[in-house]
Amino acid sequence: MRILVVEDDLLLGDGLASGLRSVGFVVDWFRSGDEAERALEGAPYDAIVLDLGLPGRDGLAWLVRWRARGDAVPVLILTAREALESRVEGLDAGADDYLVKPIALEELAARLRAIGRRARGRPETVWRHGALEYSPTGRSARWHGEPVELTAREALLLEVFLASPGRVLSRQQIQDKLYGWGEEVESNALEVYVHHLRRKLSPRIVRTVRGLGYALGPAEATERAH
Ligand code: CA
């Protein structure tokens, strides 16, 4: 999942960004609503972690603005304001969840995964596709019941395909989910990761669609291929 973190506090923002990255999220961190809004217009985020106490226009005002123009990206509010009415206000303004600071990284990560399940309409915690079982929580995969070692980036790529079964994804769409802002993308990196998935799982787990991009292979085919 690619996450947009909006937090003006340097220490906290840095901790959130590196902490979420260490458990497998792709993270862009910005310290103001203006920067976050520009980022939101340029990348397909799966969720926003939004601090309420921002300089200038506060987090709630940004949330109201994004919802008013129809932006449906799930938002988890981070707030130091423990008052009941501020939580109610946040949820009623269009937030999907909230956490009161100080927060535990494990809980934030778990809530983001839950948000992701709801947003995709896939409540199951283990995704099955033919002979493949994949757990987004542990980023672990099994093929015909056998554990398969995947690197963080391979797991992310597999997740991107499993999140959109039956859809052809362009290189750009896939890269937008795999890399955060300013991250160096080597020109053949995607081909290499696809190659690794095919080698580790099945040659037919990922389908190349000439001129368009890639798609998840059919479940039956991945079953038979082994
Ligand atoms: Ca703040």
Coordinates of N, CA and C and ligand atoms in Angstrom, one line a residue:
M1 N 0.8 -1.2 0.0 CA 0.0 0.0 0.0 C 0.9 1.2 0.0
R2 N 0.5 2.2 -0.8 CA 1.2 3.5 -0.8 C 0.5 4.5 0.1
I3 N 1.2 5.0 1.0 CA 0.6 5.9 2.1 C 1.1 7.3 2.0
L4 N 0.2 8.3 2.1 CA 0.6 9.7 2.2 C 0.5 10.1 3.7
V5 N 1.7 10.5 4.3 CA 1.7 10.9 5.7 C 1.8 12.4 5.7
V6 N 0.9 13.1 6.4 CA 0.9 14.5 6.5 C 1.1 14.8 8.0
E7 N 2.3 15.2 8.4 CA 2.6 15.5 9.8 C 3.7 16.5 9.8
D8 N 3.5 17.7 10.5 CA 4.4 18.8 10.5 C 5.6 18.5 11.5
D9 N 5.4 17.7 12.5 CA 6.4 17.5 13.5 C 7.5 16.6 12.9
L10 N 8.7 17.1 12.9 CA 9.9 16.5 12.2 C 10.1 15.1 12.8
L11 N 10.2 15.0 14.1 CA 10.6 13.8 14.7 C 9.6 12.7 14.5
L12 N 8.3 13.1 14.7 CA 7.2 12.2 14.6 C 7.0 11.7 13.1
G13 N 7.1 12.7 12.2 CA 6.9 12.4 10.8 C 8.0 11.5 10.3
D14 N 9.2 11.8 10.7 CA 10.3 10.9 10.3 C 10.1 9.5 10.8
G15 N 9.7 9.4 12.1 CA 9.5 8.1 12.7 C 8.4 7.3 12.0
L16 N 7.3 8.0 11.7 CA 6.2 7.4 11.0 C 6.6 6.9 9.7
A17 N 7.3 7.7 8.9 CA 7.7 7.3 7.6 C 8.6 6.1 7.6
S18 N 9.7 6.2 8.4 CA 10.6 5.1 8.4 C 10.0 3.8 9.0
G19 N 9.2 4.0 10.0 CA 8.5 2.9 10.7 C 7.6 2.2 9.7
L20 N 6.8 2.9 9.0 CA 5.8 2.3 8.1 C 6.6 1.6 6.9
R21 N 7.7 2.3 6.5 CA 8.5 1.7 5.4 C 9.0 0.3 5.9
S22 N 9.5 0.3 7.1 CA 10.1 -0.9 7.6 C 9.2 -2.1 7.7
V23 N 7.9 -1.8 7.7 CA 6.9 -3.0 7.7 C 6.2 -3.1 6.3
G24 N 6.8 -2.5 5.3 CA 6.4 -2.9 4.0 C 5.5 -1.9 3.2
F25 N 5.2 -0.7 3.8 CA 4.4 0.3 3.1 C 5.3 1.2 2.3
V26 N 4.8 1.7 1.2 CA 5.5 2.7 0.4 C 5.0 4.1 0.9
V27 N 5.9 4.9 1.4 CA 5.4 6.1 2.1 C 6.0 7.4 1.5
D28 N 5.1 8.4 1.4 CA 5.5 9.8 1.1 C 5.1 10.6 2.3
W29 N 6.1 11.4 2.8 CA 5.8 12.2 4.0 C 5.9 13.7 3.6
F30 N 4.9 14.4 3.9 CA 4.9 15.9 3.7 C 4.5 16.6 5.0
R31 N 5.0 17.8 5.2 CA 4.8 18.5 6.4 C 3.7 19.6 6.4
S32 N 3.1 19.8 5.2 CA 2.0 20.7 5.1 C 0.9 20.2 4.2
G33 N -0.3 20.8 4.4 CA -1.4 20.3 3.6 C -1.2 20.7 2.2
D34 N -0.6 21.8 1.9 CA -0.4 22.3 0.5 C 0.4 21.2 -0.3
E35 N 1.5 20.8 0.3 CA 2.4 19.8 -0.3 C 1.6 18.5 -0.5
A36 N 0.9 18.1 0.6 CA 0.1 16.9 0.5 C -0.9 16.9 -0.6
E37 N -1.5 18.1 -0.8 CA -2.6 18.2 -1.8 C -1.9 18.0 -3.2
R38 N -0.7 18.6 -3.4 CA -0.1 18.4 -4.7 C 0.3 16.9 -4.9
A39 N 0.8 16.3 -3.8 CA 1.1 14.9 -3.9 C -0.1 14.0 -4.3
L40 N -1.2 14.4 -3.6 CA -2.5 13.6 -3.8 C -2.9 13.7 -5.3
E41 N -2.6 14.8 -5.9 CA -3.0 15.0 -7.3 C -2.1 14.2 -8.3
G42 N -0.9 13.8 -7.8 CA 0.0 13.2 -8.7 C 0.3 11.7 -8.5
A43 N -0.3 11.1 -7.4 CA 0.0 9.7 -7.1 C -1.2 9.0 -6.6
P44 N -1.3 7.7 -6.9 CA -2.5 6.9 -6.4 C -2.3 6.4 -5.0
Y45 N -2.7 7.1 -4.0 CA -2.5 6.7 -2.6 C -3.6 5.7 -2.2
D46 N -3.2 4.8 -1.3 CA -4.2 3.8 -0.8 C -4.8 4.3 0.5
A47 N -4.0 5.3 1.2 CA -4.6 5.8 2.4 C -3.7 7.1 2.8
I48 N -4.3 8.0 3.5 CA -3.7 9.1 4.0 C -3.6 9.1 5.6
V49 N -2.5 9.3 6.2 CA -2.4 9.5 7.6 C -2.2 11.0 7.8
L50 N -3.3 11.6 8.5 CA -3.4 13.0 8.5 C -3.4 13.5 9.9
D51 N -2.3 14.4 10.2 CA -2.3 15.0 11.5 C -3.3 16.2 11.5
L52 N -3.9 16.4 12.7 CA -4.9 17.5 12.7 C -4.3 18.8 12.9
G53 N -3.2 18.9 13.8 CA -2.6 20.1 14.2 C -1.5 20.5 13.2
L54 N -1.9 21.1 12.0 CA -0.9 21.5 11.0 C -0.8 23.0 11.0
P55 N 0.3 23.6 10.6 CA 0.4 25.0 10.5 C -0.5 25.5 9.4
G56 N -1.1 26.7 9.6 CA -2.0 27.2 8.7 C -3.4 26.5 8.8
R57 N -3.9 26.1 7.6 CA -5.1 25.4 7.6 C -4.9 24.0 8.3
D58 N -5.8 23.7 9.2 CA -5.5 22.4 10.0 C -6.0 21.2 9.2
G59 N -5.6 20.0 9.7 CA -5.9 18.8 9.0 C -7.4 18.6 8.7
L60 N -8.2 19.0 9.6 CA -9.7 18.8 9.4 C -10.2 19.6 8.2
A61 N -9.6 20.8 8.1 CA -10.0 21.7 7.0 C -9.6 21.1 5.6
W62 N -8.4 20.5 5.6 CA -7.9 19.8 4.4 C -8.8 18.6 4.1
L63 N -9.2 17.9 5.1 CA -10.0 16.7 4.9 C -11.4 17.1 4.3
V64 N -12.0 18.2 4.9 CA -13.3 18.6 4.4 C -13.1 19.1 2.9
R65 N -12.0 19.7 2.6 CA -11.8 20.2 1.2 C -11.6 19.0 0.2
W66 N -10.9 18.0 0.7 CA -10.7 16.8 -0.2 C -12.0 16.1 -0.4
R67 N -12.7 15.9 0.6 CA -14.0 15.2 0.5 C -15.0 16.0 -0.3
A68 N -15.0 17.3 -0.2 CA -15.9 18.1 -0.9 C -15.7 18.0 -2.4
R69 N -14.5 17.8 -2.8 CA -14.3 17.6 -4.3 C -14.3 16.2 -4.7
G70 N -14.7 15.3 -3.8 CA -15.0 13.9 -4.2 C -13.8 13.0 -4.1
D71 N -12.7 13.4 -3.4 CA -11.6 12.5 -3.3 C -12.0 11.5 -2.2
A72 N -11.9 10.2 -2.7 CA -12.4 9.1 -1.8 C -11.2 8.4 -1.1
V73 N -10.0 8.8 -1.2 CA -8.9 8.1 -0.5 C -9.2 8.0 1.0
P74 N -9.1 6.8 1.5 CA -9.3 6.6 3.0 C -8.3 7.5 3.8
V75 N -8.9 8.1 4.9 CA -8.1 8.9 5.7 C -8.1 8.4 7.1
L76 N -6.9 8.3 7.7 CA -6.8 8.0 9.1 C -6.2 9.2 9.8
I77 N -7.0 9.8 10.8 CA -6.6 11.0 11.5 C -5.7 10.7 12.6
L78 N -4.6 11.4 12.8 CA -3.7 11.4 13.9 C -4.0 12.6 14.8
T79 N -4.4 12.4 16.0 CA -4.7 13.6 16.7 C -4.2 13.6 18.2
A80 N -3.8 14.7 18.6 CA -3.4 14.8 20.0 C -4.6 15.3 20.8
R81 N -5.7 15.6 20.1 CA -6.9 16.0 20.8 C -7.7 14.8 21.2
E82 N -7.8 14.6 22.5 CA -8.4 13.4 22.9 C -9.9 13.6 23.1
A83 N -10.4 14.8 23.0 CA -11.8 15.1 23.3 C -12.7 14.3 22.3
L84 N -13.7 13.8 22.9 CA -14.7 13.0 22.1 C -15.2 13.8 20.9
E85 N -15.5 15.1 21.1 CA -16.1 15.8 20.0 C -15.2 16.0 18.8
S86 N -13.8 16.1 19.1 CA -12.9 16.2 18.0 C -12.8 14.9 17.2
R87 N -13.0 13.8 17.9 CA -13.0 12.5 17.1 C -14.2 12.4 16.3
V88 N -15.4 12.7 16.9 CA -16.6 12.7 16.2 C -16.6 13.6 15.0
E89 N -16.0 14.8 15.2 CA -16.0 15.8 14.1 C -15.1 15.3 13.0
G90 N -14.0 14.6 13.3 CA -13.1 14.1 12.3 C -13.8 13.0 11.5
L91 N -14.5 12.1 12.1 CA -15.1 11.0 11.4 C -16.3 11.5 10.6
D92 N -17.0 12.5 11.2 CA -18.1 13.1 10.4 C -17.7 13.9 9.2
A93 N -16.4 14.4 9.3 CA -15.9 15.2 8.2 C -15.4 14.3 7.1
G94 N -15.4 12.9 7.3 CA -15.1 12.0 6.2 C -13.9 11.2 6.5
A95 N -13.4 11.2 7.7 CA -12.2 10.3 8.0 C -12.8 8.9 8.2
D96 N -11.9 7.9 8.0 CA -12.3 6.5 8.0 C -11.9 5.9 9.4
D97 N -10.9 6.5 10.0 CA -10.4 6.0 11.3 C -9.6 7.1 12.0
Y98 N -9.3 6.9 13.2 CA -8.4 7.9 13.9 C -7.6 7.2 15.0
L99 N -6.5 7.8 15.3 CA -5.6 7.3 16.4 C -5.2 8.5 17.2
V100 N -5.2 8.4 18.5 CA -4.8 9.4 19.4 C -3.4 9.3 19.8
K101 N -2.6 10.4 19.6 CA -1.1 10.3 20.0 C -1.0 10.2 21.5
P102 N 0.1 9.5 22.0 CA 1.1 8.9 21.2 C 0.6 7.6 20.6
I103 N 1.0 7.3 19.4 CA 0.5 6.1 18.7 C 1.6 5.0 18.7
A104 N 1.1 3.7 18.6 CA 2.0 2.6 18.5 C 2.1 2.2 17.0
L105 N 3.3 2.1 16.5 CA 3.4 1.9 15.0 C 2.7 0.6 14.6
E106 N 2.7 -0.4 15.4 CA 2.1 -1.7 15.1 C 0.6 -1.5 14.9
E107 N 0.0 -0.6 15.8 CA -1.4 -0.4 15.7 C -1.7 0.4 14.4
L108 N -0.9 1.4 14.1 CA -1.2 2.2 12.9 C -1.1 1.3 11.7
A109 N -0.1 0.5 11.6 CA 0.1 -0.4 10.5 C -1.1 -1.3 10.3
A110 N -1.6 -1.9 11.5 CA -2.7 -2.8 11.4 C -4.0 -2.1 11.0
R111 N -4.1 -0.8 11.4 CA -5.3 -0.1 11.0 C -5.3 0.3 9.6
L112 N -4.1 0.6 9.1 CA -4.0 0.9 7.6 C -4.3 -0.4 6.8
R113 N -3.8 -1.5 7.2 CA -4.1 -2.8 6.5 C -5.7 -3.0 6.5
A114 N -6.3 -2.7 7.7 CA -7.8 -2.9 7.8 C -8.5 -1.9 6.8
I115 N -8.0 -0.7 6.8 CA -8.5 0.3 5.8 C -8.4 -0.2 4.4
G116 N -7.2 -0.8 4.1 CA -7.0 -1.3 2.8 C -7.9 -2.4 2.4
R117 N -8.2 -3.3 3.4 CA -9.2 -4.4 3.1 C -10.5 -3.9 2.8
R118 N -11.0 -2.9 3.6 CA -12.3 -2.3 3.4 C -12.4 -1.6 2.1
A119 N -11.3 -0.8 1.7 CA -11.3 0.0 0.5 C -11.4 -0.9 -0.7
R120 N -10.7 -2.0 -0.7 CA -10.7 -2.9 -1.8 C -11.9 -3.8 -1.9
G121 N -12.7 -3.8 -0.8 CA -13.8 -4.8 -0.7 C -13.3 -6.2 -0.6
R122 N -12.1 -6.4 -0.1 CA -11.6 -7.8 0.2 C -11.4 -7.9 1.6
P123 N -12.4 -8.4 2.4 CA -12.2 -8.6 3.8 C -11.3 -9.7 4.3
E124 N -11.0 -10.6 3.4 CA -10.2 -11.8 3.8 C -8.7 -11.3 4.1
T125 N -8.1 -11.9 5.1 CA -6.8 -11.5 5.5 C -5.7 -12.4 4.8
V126 N -6.1 -13.5 4.2 CA -5.2 -14.2 3.3 C -5.8 -14.3 2.0
W127 N -5.1 -13.8 1.0 CA -5.6 -13.8 -0.4 C -5.2 -15.1 -1.1
R128 N -6.2 -15.7 -1.7 CA -5.9 -17.0 -2.4 C -6.1 -16.7 -3.9
H129 N -5.2 -17.3 -4.7 CA -5.3 -17.2 -6.1 C -4.7 -18.5 -6.7
G130 N -5.6 -19.4 -7.1 CA -5.0 -20.7 -7.6 C -4.3 -21.4 -6.5
A131 N -3.0 -21.7 -6.7 CA -2.2 -22.4 -5.8 C -1.5 -21.4 -4.8
L132 N -1.8 -20.2 -5.0 CA -1.1 -19.1 -4.2 C -1.9 -18.7 -3.0
E133 N -1.2 -18.6 -1.9 CA -1.8 -17.9 -0.7 C -0.9 -16.8 -0.3
Y134 N -1.5 -15.6 -0.1 CA -0.6 -14.5 0.3 C -1.2 -13.7 1.5
S135 N -0.4 -13.5 2.4 CA -0.9 -12.7 3.6 C -0.2 -11.3 3.6
P136 N -1.0 -10.3 3.4 CA -0.5 -8.9 3.4 C 0.0 -8.5 4.8
T137 N -0.5 -9.1 5.8 CA 0.0 -8.7 7.2 C 1.5 -9.1 7.3
G138 N 1.8 -10.4 7.0 CA 3.2 -10.8 7.2 C 4.0 -10.7 5.9
R139 N 3.3 -10.2 4.8 CA 4.0 -10.2 3.5 C 4.6 -11.6 3.2
S140 N 3.8 -12.6 3.5 CA 4.4 -14.0 3.3 C 3.5 -14.7 2.2
A141 N 4.2 -15.5 1.4 CA 3.5 -16.2 0.4 C 3.7 -17.7 0.5
R142 N 2.7 -18.5 0.1 CA 2.8 -19.9 0.0 C 2.4 -20.4 -1.4
W143 N 3.0 -21.3 -1.9 CA 2.7 -21.9 -3.2 C 2.5 -23.4 -3.0
H144 N 1.2 -23.8 -3.3 CA 0.9 -25.2 -3.0 C 1.2 -25.5 -1.5
G145 N 1.0 -24.6 -0.7 CA 1.2 -24.8 0.8 C 2.7 -24.6 1.2
E146 N 3.6 -24.5 0.3 CA 5.0 -24.3 0.7 C 5.4 -22.9 0.8
P147 N 6.0 -22.5 1.9 CA 6.5 -21.1 2.0 C 7.4 -20.7 0.9
V148 N 7.2 -19.4 0.3 CA 8.1 -18.9 -0.7 C 8.7 -17.6 -0.2
E149 N 10.0 -17.5 -0.2 CA 10.7 -16.3 0.3 C 10.6 -15.2 -0.8
L150 N 10.0 -14.1 -0.4 CA 9.9 -12.9 -1.3 C 10.6 -11.7 -0.7
T151 N 11.3 -11.0 -1.5 CA 11.8 -9.7 -1.0 C 10.7 -8.7 -0.8
A152 N 11.0 -7.6 -0.1 CA 9.9 -6.6 0.2 C 9.3 -6.1 -1.1
R153 N 10.1 -5.9 -2.1 CA 9.6 -5.3 -3.3 C 8.8 -6.3 -4.1
E154 N 9.3 -7.6 -4.1 CA 8.5 -8.6 -4.8 C 7.1 -8.8 -4.1
A155 N 7.1 -8.8 -2.8 CA 5.8 -8.9 -2.1 C 4.9 -7.8 -2.4
L156 N 5.5 -6.6 -2.5 CA 4.7 -5.4 -2.9 C 4.1 -5.6 -4.3
L157 N 4.9 -6.0 -5.2 CA 4.4 -6.2 -6.6 C 3.3 -7.3 -6.6
L158 N 3.5 -8.4 -5.9 CA 2.5 -9.4 -5.9 C 1.2 -8.8 -5.4
E159 N 1.3 -8.0 -4.3 CA 0.1 -7.4 -3.7 C -0.6 -6.5 -4.7
V160 N 0.2 -5.8 -5.5 CA -0.4 -4.9 -6.5 C -1.3 -5.7 -7.5
F161 N -0.7 -6.8 -7.9 CA -1.5 -7.7 -8.9 C -2.7 -8.3 -8.2
L162 N -2.5 -8.8 -7.0 CA -3.6 -9.5 -6.3 C -4.7 -8.5 -5.9
A163 N -4.4 -7.2 -5.7 CA -5.4 -6.2 -5.4 C -6.3 -5.9 -6.6
S164 N -5.8 -6.2 -7.8 CA -6.5 -5.9 -9.0 C -6.6 -7.1 -10.0
P165 N -7.2 -8.2 -9.5 CA -7.2 -9.3 -10.4 C -8.0 -9.0 -11.6
G166 N -7.6 -9.5 -12.7 CA -8.3 -9.3 -14.0 C -8.1 -8.0 -14.6
R167 N -7.3 -7.1 -14.0 CA -7.0 -5.8 -14.6 C -5.6 -5.8 -15.2
V168 N -5.5 -5.2 -16.4 CA -4.2 -5.0 -17.0 C -3.7 -3.7 -16.4
L169 N -2.5 -3.7 -15.9 CA -1.9 -2.5 -15.3 C -0.7 -2.1 -16.1
S170 N -0.6 -0.8 -16.4 CA 0.5 -0.3 -17.1 C 1.8 -0.2 -16.3
R171 N 2.9 -0.1 -16.9 CA 4.2 0.0 -16.1 C 4.1 1.1 -15.2
Q172 N 3.5 2.3 -15.6 CA 3.4 3.5 -14.8 C 2.5 3.2 -13.6
Q173 N 1.4 2.6 -13.8 CA 0.5 2.3 -12.7 C 1.1 1.4 -11.7
I174 N 1.9 0.4 -12.1 CA 2.6 -0.5 -11.2 C 3.7 0.3 -10.4
Q175 N 4.5 1.0 -11.2 CA 5.6 1.8 -10.5 C 5.1 2.8 -9.5
D176 N 3.9 3.4 -9.8 CA 3.4 4.4 -8.9 C 3.0 3.7 -7.5
K177 N 2.8 2.4 -7.6 CA 2.4 1.7 -6.3 C 3.7 1.2 -5.6
L178 N 4.8 1.0 -6.4 CA 6.0 0.4 -5.8 C 7.0 1.4 -5.2
Y179 N 6.9 2.6 -5.7 CA 8.0 3.6 -5.4 C 7.3 4.9 -4.9
G180 N 8.0 5.4 -3.8 CA 7.6 6.7 -3.3 C 8.2 7.8 -4.1
W181 N 7.8 9.0 -3.7 CA 8.3 10.2 -4.3 C 9.8 10.3 -4.3
G182 N 10.4 10.6 -5.4 CA 11.8 10.8 -5.5 C 12.7 9.5 -5.4
E183 N 12.0 8.4 -5.3 CA 12.8 7.1 -5.2 C 13.3 6.8 -6.6
E184 N 14.6 6.4 -6.7 CA 15.2 6.1 -8.0 C 14.6 4.8 -8.5
V185 N 14.1 4.8 -9.8 CA 13.6 3.6 -10.4 C 14.5 3.2 -11.6
E186 N 15.1 2.1 -11.5 CA 15.9 1.6 -12.6 C 15.1 1.1 -13.7
S187 N 15.5 1.4 -14.9 CA 14.6 1.2 -16.1 C 14.1 -0.2 -16.2
N188 N 14.9 -1.2 -15.9 CA 14.4 -2.6 -16.1 C 14.0 -3.3 -14.8
A189 N 13.9 -2.5 -13.7 CA 13.6 -3.0 -12.4 C 12.3 -3.9 -12.4
L190 N 11.3 -3.3 -13.0 CA 10.0 -4.0 -13.0 C 10.1 -5.4 -13.7
E191 N 10.8 -5.4 -14.8 CA 10.9 -6.7 -15.5 C 11.6 -7.7 -14.6
V192 N 12.6 -7.2 -13.9 CA 13.4 -8.1 -13.0 C 12.5 -8.7 -11.9
Y193 N 11.7 -7.8 -11.3 CA 10.8 -8.3 -10.3 C 9.7 -9.3 -10.8
V194 N 9.2 -9.0 -12.0 CA 8.2 -9.9 -12.6 C 8.9 -11.3 -12.9
H195 N 10.1 -11.2 -13.4 CA 10.9 -12.4 -13.6 C 11.1 -13.2 -12.3
H196 N 11.4 -12.6 -11.2 CA 11.5 -13.2 -9.9 C 10.2 -13.9 -9.5
L197 N 9.1 -13.2 -9.6 CA 7.8 -13.8 -9.2 C 7.5 -15.0 -10.0
R198 N 7.8 -15.0 -11.3 CA 7.5 -16.1 -12.2 C 8.4 -17.3 -11.8
R199 N 9.7 -17.0 -11.5 CA 10.6 -18.0 -11.2 C 10.3 -18.7 -9.8
K200 N 9.9 -17.8 -8.8 CA 9.7 -18.3 -7.5 C 8.3 -19.0 -7.4
L201 N 7.3 -18.5 -8.1 CA 5.9 -19.0 -8.0 C 5.6 -19.9 -9.2
S202 N 5.3 -19.2 -10.3 CA 4.9 -19.9 -11.5 C 5.1 -19.0 -12.7
P203 N 5.6 -19.6 -13.8 CA 5.8 -18.8 -15.0 C 4.5 -18.0 -15.4
R204 N 3.3 -18.6 -15.0 CA 2.1 -18.0 -15.4 C 1.4 -17.1 -14.4
I205 N 2.1 -16.8 -13.3 CA 1.5 -16.0 -12.3 C 1.3 -14.6 -12.7
V206 N 2.2 -14.1 -13.6 CA 2.0 -12.8 -14.2 C 2.0 -12.9 -15.7
R207 N 1.0 -12.2 -16.3 CA 0.8 -12.3 -17.7 C 1.3 -11.0 -18.3
T208 N 2.1 -11.1 -19.4 CA 2.5 -9.9 -20.1 C 1.5 -9.6 -21.1
V209 N 1.0 -8.4 -21.1 CA 0.0 -7.9 -22.2 C 0.7 -7.0 -23.1
R210 N 1.1 -7.4 -24.2 CA 1.9 -6.7 -25.1 C 1.4 -5.3 -25.4
G211 N 2.3 -4.4 -25.2 CA 2.0 -3.0 -25.5 C 1.2 -2.3 -24.4
L212 N 0.7 -3.1 -23.4 CA -0.2 -2.4 -22.4 C 0.5 -2.5 -21.0
G213 N 1.0 -3.7 -20.7 CA 1.6 -3.9 -19.4 C 1.5 -5.3 -18.9
Y214 N 1.1 -5.4 -17.6 CA 1.0 -6.8 -17.0 C -0.3 -7.0 -16.3
A215 N -0.7 -8.3 -16.1 CA -1.9 -8.6 -15.4 C -1.6 -9.9 -14.6
L216 N -2.4 -10.1 -13.6 CA -2.3 -11.4 -12.8 C -2.7 -12.5 -13.7
G217 N -2.0 -13.6 -13.8 CA -2.4 -14.7 -14.6 C -3.7 -15.3 -14.0
P218 N -4.4 -16.1 -14.8 CA -5.7 -16.7 -14.3 C -5.4 -17.8 -13.2
A219 N -6.3 -17.9 -12.2 CA -6.1 -18.8 -11.1 C -5.9 -20.2 -11.5
E220 N -6.7 -20.6 -12.5 CA -6.7 -22.0 -13.0 C -5.3 -22.3 -13.6
A221 N -4.8 -21.3 -14.4 CA -3.6 -21.5 -15.1 C -2.4 -21.7 -14.1
T222 N -2.4 -20.9 -13.0 CA -1.4 -20.9 -12.1 C -1.4 -22.3 -11.3
E223 N -2.6 -22.8 -11.2 CA -2.8 -24.1 -10.5 C -2.1 -25.2 -11.4
R224 N -2.5 -25.2 -12.7 CA -2.0 -26.3 -13.6 C -0.5 -26.2 -13.9
A225 N 0.0 -25.0 -13.8 CA 1.4 -24.8 -14.3 C 2.4 -25.5 -13.4
H226 N 1.9 -25.8 -12.2 CA 2.9 -26.5 -11.3 C 3.0 -28.0 -11.6
Ligands
CA1 CA 1.1 18.6 14.3

